[in-house]
Amino acid sequence: MNTAVDHKETNGGVTYNLEEVQKQVVELKGRIDALSKNAPEDKLAMIVFSGDLDKALAAFIIATGAVAMGMDVVMFFTFWGTPILRDKQKKAGGKDMMGTMFGAMLPTGSGDVKLSKMNMGGLGTAMMKSLMSKKNVASLDQMVEMAGELGVRIVICEMSMDLMGFKREEMIDYPHLSYGGVATFLEEAGRSRIQLFL
Amino acid sequence: MNTAVDHKETNGGVTYNLEEVQKQVVELKGRIDALSKNAPEDKLAMIVFSGDLDKALAAFIIATGAVAMGMDVVMFFTFWGTPILRDKQKKAGGKDMMGTMFGAMLPTGSGDVKLSKMNMGGLGTAMMKSLMSKKNVASLDQMVEMAGELGVRIVICEMSMDLMGFKREEMIDYPHLSYGGVATFLEEAGRSRIQLFL
Amino acid sequence: MNTAVDHKETNGGVTYNLEEVQKQVVELKGRIDALSKNAPEDKLAMIVFSGDLDKALAAFIIATGAVAMGMDVVMFFTFWGTPILRDKQKKAGGKDMMGTMFGAMLPTGSGDVKLSKMNMGGLGTAMMKSLMSKKNVASLDQMVEMAGELGVRIVICEMSMDLMGFKREEMIDYPHLSYGGVATFLEEAGRSRIQLFL
């Protein structure tokens, strides 16, 4: 059945060798495995650094849009973005002077953030909110809730929490909330098809 | 001609099977097709959220640079970026009060945008423009024109148009202009090698 | 030994052909080579456009984090980001009036940059620096030094240098410093797993 006779093929002076071809196939498979492992996933990773209403809206419009298109979405809130996720109904005690000052000066949640431009002492922000409501654009509050329902994951930067003196008990109840550092973001972003810094 | 005899090969106790090898090749081809389909294209997708002269300049320098290097480039103008694309020669009627107010308060086109810093009541912006001219850096107006000639595609965010009360008849004549939503951006960005949020 | 007899195999009515299989394998190898060549490298490319202390801190936290995770990292400093890399100990002569003005108005190095919000005439920035020190977060100066030790590459935008009238002799001594244009960034970003604009 198996003899030297079927070990090689010759056609037009070229010699083919099944053993050699099988080896090449195994090698290619290894390379394809490596490419697949490194290929970006259908995921979007976003840093929300800004604490402005307009950028926060853009962040949640992109996030909910992406998750509605079937993508995995992770938002990493850091620096000025962190206070957007405070819950105005919650209080955290035991803060030092700096923490108390930051707590008082920074916005308390998504209802409290301002436009980066044309805020005009709050008038511009109020105008924009009224306009959004009239045009049936969801408010930031509603978008955060929608993001939670759609499965958008949120990671809050631990270093920002620590610097601003925020405590976990004063942050919003969000179904997919966790805390992490820059390594958390980089691991997610490294496997993401889209990365954005807002 | 074709007999059981040439169906297998044995070398050093290992049996090779041409039918099996052919099956593996077909499987690998399927995986390569999938990888190719998901591989990022030679494309750059950019969100221009900012309405500042400096970021708009950066956006067009990157866009024209990328297209000159052979990349497909799409710029998605949203929020404060939208008024950069208004045409100062055009007027749109039939606006409600909010639309008229936004129209009056926001810049009318690329010649009307200001630096994010050191604007100093317009003096800093004028200085920068004069400096750019002296150093032979193209003005924002010229860059928009160049982008059009080079084939940079521009998509204007429909929600921003609606919120700010802008009408299509007041936007610039640009050869590769279209209107879209966040899904338009995400589809382009998901197949892009580079994505940026400005 | 090599005859027409072993050129084909038939199993269940299907004919297999070793020469044909070998051709397919060569074709797949070519496609895998192309995919590998275009696959993003384990690299992060970042534009530092902002000259704010908070964004500069974020930039270096991300950069040093990524390089610590084994990634190749390149930071491209442009526009307002450029003066962060001036050395306050160095002076450059022979500037024209515009260059002298920009030189005087823009920050002189990483110790001189301000928060984008809550600067409050320098008080907020000083508070943040004191807080960072208390919480054992490295200062921007220390982060730049750390980035240099870890091998983060920095490219300074030549057009920004030219526009602001900066000279190379007034920039910091940094072990992995070079000068380039938008094409430099695009080449790096096009092969990067993560791209960010700060």
Coordinates of C-alpha atoms in Angstrom, one line a residue, chain C residues 33-179:
Chain C
D33 CA 3.3 37.1 4.1
A34 CA 1.1 40.1 3.0
L35 CA -1.1 39.9 6.1
S36 CA 1.9 39.7 8.4
K37 CA 3.6 42.7 6.7
N38 CA 0.4 44.7 7.2
A39 CA -0.4 43.5 10.7
P40 CA 0.0 46.2 13.4
E41 CA 3.1 45.9 15.5
D42 CA 3.1 45.9 19.2
K43 CA 3.5 49.6 19.2
L44 CA 1.7 52.8 20.4
A45 CA 1.9 56.1 18.5
M46 CA 0.6 59.2 20.2
I47 CA 0.3 62.8 19.2
V48 CA 0.8 65.2 22.1
F49 CA -0.9 68.4 20.7
S50 CA -2.0 69.8 24.1
G51 CA 0.3 71.9 26.2
D52 CA -1.7 71.3 29.4
L53 CA -0.2 69.7 32.5
D54 CA -3.1 67.3 32.9
K55 CA -2.9 65.9 29.3
A56 CA 0.9 65.8 29.4
L57 CA 0.7 63.7 32.6
A58 CA -1.8 61.4 30.9
A59 CA 0.4 61.2 27.9
F60 CA 3.5 60.1 29.9
I61 CA 1.5 57.8 32.2
I62 CA 0.2 56.0 29.0
A63 CA 3.6 56.0 27.3
T64 CA 5.5 54.7 30.3
G65 CA 2.8 52.1 31.1
A66 CA 2.8 50.8 27.5
V67 CA 6.6 50.6 27.3
A68 CA 6.6 48.8 30.7
M69 CA 4.2 46.3 29.1
G70 CA 6.8 45.6 26.4
M71 CA 5.3 47.9 23.7
D72 CA 7.4 50.1 21.4
V73 CA 6.2 53.7 22.1
V74 CA 6.6 56.9 20.1
M75 CA 5.3 60.3 21.2
F76 CA 5.0 63.0 18.5
F77 CA 5.0 66.5 20.1
T78 CA 3.3 69.2 18.1
F79 CA 1.7 72.7 18.5
W80 CA 1.2 73.5 22.2
G81 CA 2.9 70.2 23.2
T82 CA 6.2 71.4 21.8
P83 CA 7.2 73.9 24.6
I84 CA 6.8 71.1 27.2
L85 CA 10.1 69.8 25.9
R86 CA 12.0 73.1 26.2
D87 CA 14.9 73.0 28.7
K88 CA 14.6 75.9 31.1
Q89 CA 18.4 75.9 31.6
K90 CA 19.0 76.6 28.0
K91 CA 18.7 79.7 25.9
A92 CA 18.7 80.1 22.2
G93 CA 19.8 83.3 20.5
G94 CA 19.3 84.8 17.1
K95 CA 15.5 84.8 17.3
D96 CA 13.3 87.2 15.3
M97 CA 10.6 89.3 17.1
M98 CA 7.9 86.6 16.6
G99 CA 10.2 83.9 17.9
T100 CA 11.1 86.0 20.9
M101 CA 7.4 86.7 21.7
F102 CA 6.4 83.0 21.4
G103 CA 9.4 82.1 23.5
A104 CA 8.3 84.5 26.2
M105 CA 4.6 83.5 26.2
L106 CA 4.8 79.8 26.0
P107 CA 5.9 77.6 28.9
T108 CA 9.5 76.8 29.4
G109 CA 9.6 73.1 29.9
S110 CA 7.6 70.5 31.8
G111 CA 7.9 72.3 35.2
D112 CA 6.1 75.4 33.7
V113 CA 2.9 73.9 32.2
K114 CA -0.5 74.5 33.8
L115 CA -3.7 72.5 34.3
S116 CA -6.3 73.0 31.6
K117 CA -9.0 73.5 34.3
M118 CA -8.9 74.9 37.8
N119 CA -5.6 76.5 37.3
M120 CA -6.8 79.5 39.3
G121 CA -3.9 81.7 38.7
G122 CA -1.5 78.8 39.4
L123 CA -3.0 77.8 42.7
G124 CA -4.8 74.8 41.3
T125 CA -1.7 73.6 39.5
A126 CA 0.4 74.0 42.6
M127 CA -2.3 72.1 44.6
M128 CA -2.3 69.3 42.1
K129 CA 1.5 69.0 42.1
S130 CA 1.6 68.9 45.9
L131 CA -1.2 66.3 45.9
M132 CA 0.7 64.2 43.3
S133 CA 3.8 64.3 45.4
K134 CA 1.8 63.3 48.6
K135 CA 0.2 60.4 46.7
N136 CA 3.6 59.3 45.3
V137 CA 2.6 60.0 41.7
A138 CA 5.7 61.0 39.7
S139 CA 5.9 64.6 38.6
L140 CA 5.9 65.4 34.9
D141 CA 9.7 66.1 35.1
Q142 CA 10.2 62.7 36.6
M143 CA 8.0 61.0 34.1
V144 CA 9.9 62.5 31.2
E145 CA 13.1 61.1 32.7
M146 CA 11.5 57.7 33.3
A147 CA 10.3 57.6 29.7
G148 CA 13.8 58.3 28.6
E149 CA 15.2 55.4 30.7
L150 CA 12.5 53.1 29.5
G151 CA 13.2 53.8 25.9
V152 CA 10.1 55.8 24.9
R153 CA 10.9 57.6 21.6
I154 CA 10.0 61.3 21.2
V155 CA 9.7 63.0 17.8
I156 CA 9.2 66.8 17.8
C157 CA 7.3 68.4 15.0
E158 CA 9.6 70.4 12.8
M159 CA 6.8 72.7 11.5
S160 CA 5.8 73.6 15.1
M161 CA 9.5 74.3 15.9
D162 CA 9.6 76.6 12.9
L163 CA 6.3 78.3 13.5
M164 CA 7.1 79.0 17.2
G165 CA 10.6 80.0 16.5
F166 CA 12.1 77.3 18.7
K167 CA 15.7 76.1 18.1
R168 CA 17.0 72.7 18.7
E169 CA 19.6 73.9 21.2
E170 CA 16.9 75.0 23.6
M171 CA 15.2 71.6 23.7
I172 CA 15.8 69.0 26.5
D173 CA 18.5 66.4 26.4
Y174 CA 16.5 63.3 25.9
P175 CA 18.1 60.0 24.9
H176 CA 15.6 59.1 22.1
L177 CA 14.8 62.4 20.6
S178 CA 14.4 63.2 16.9
Y179 CA 12.7 65.7 14.7

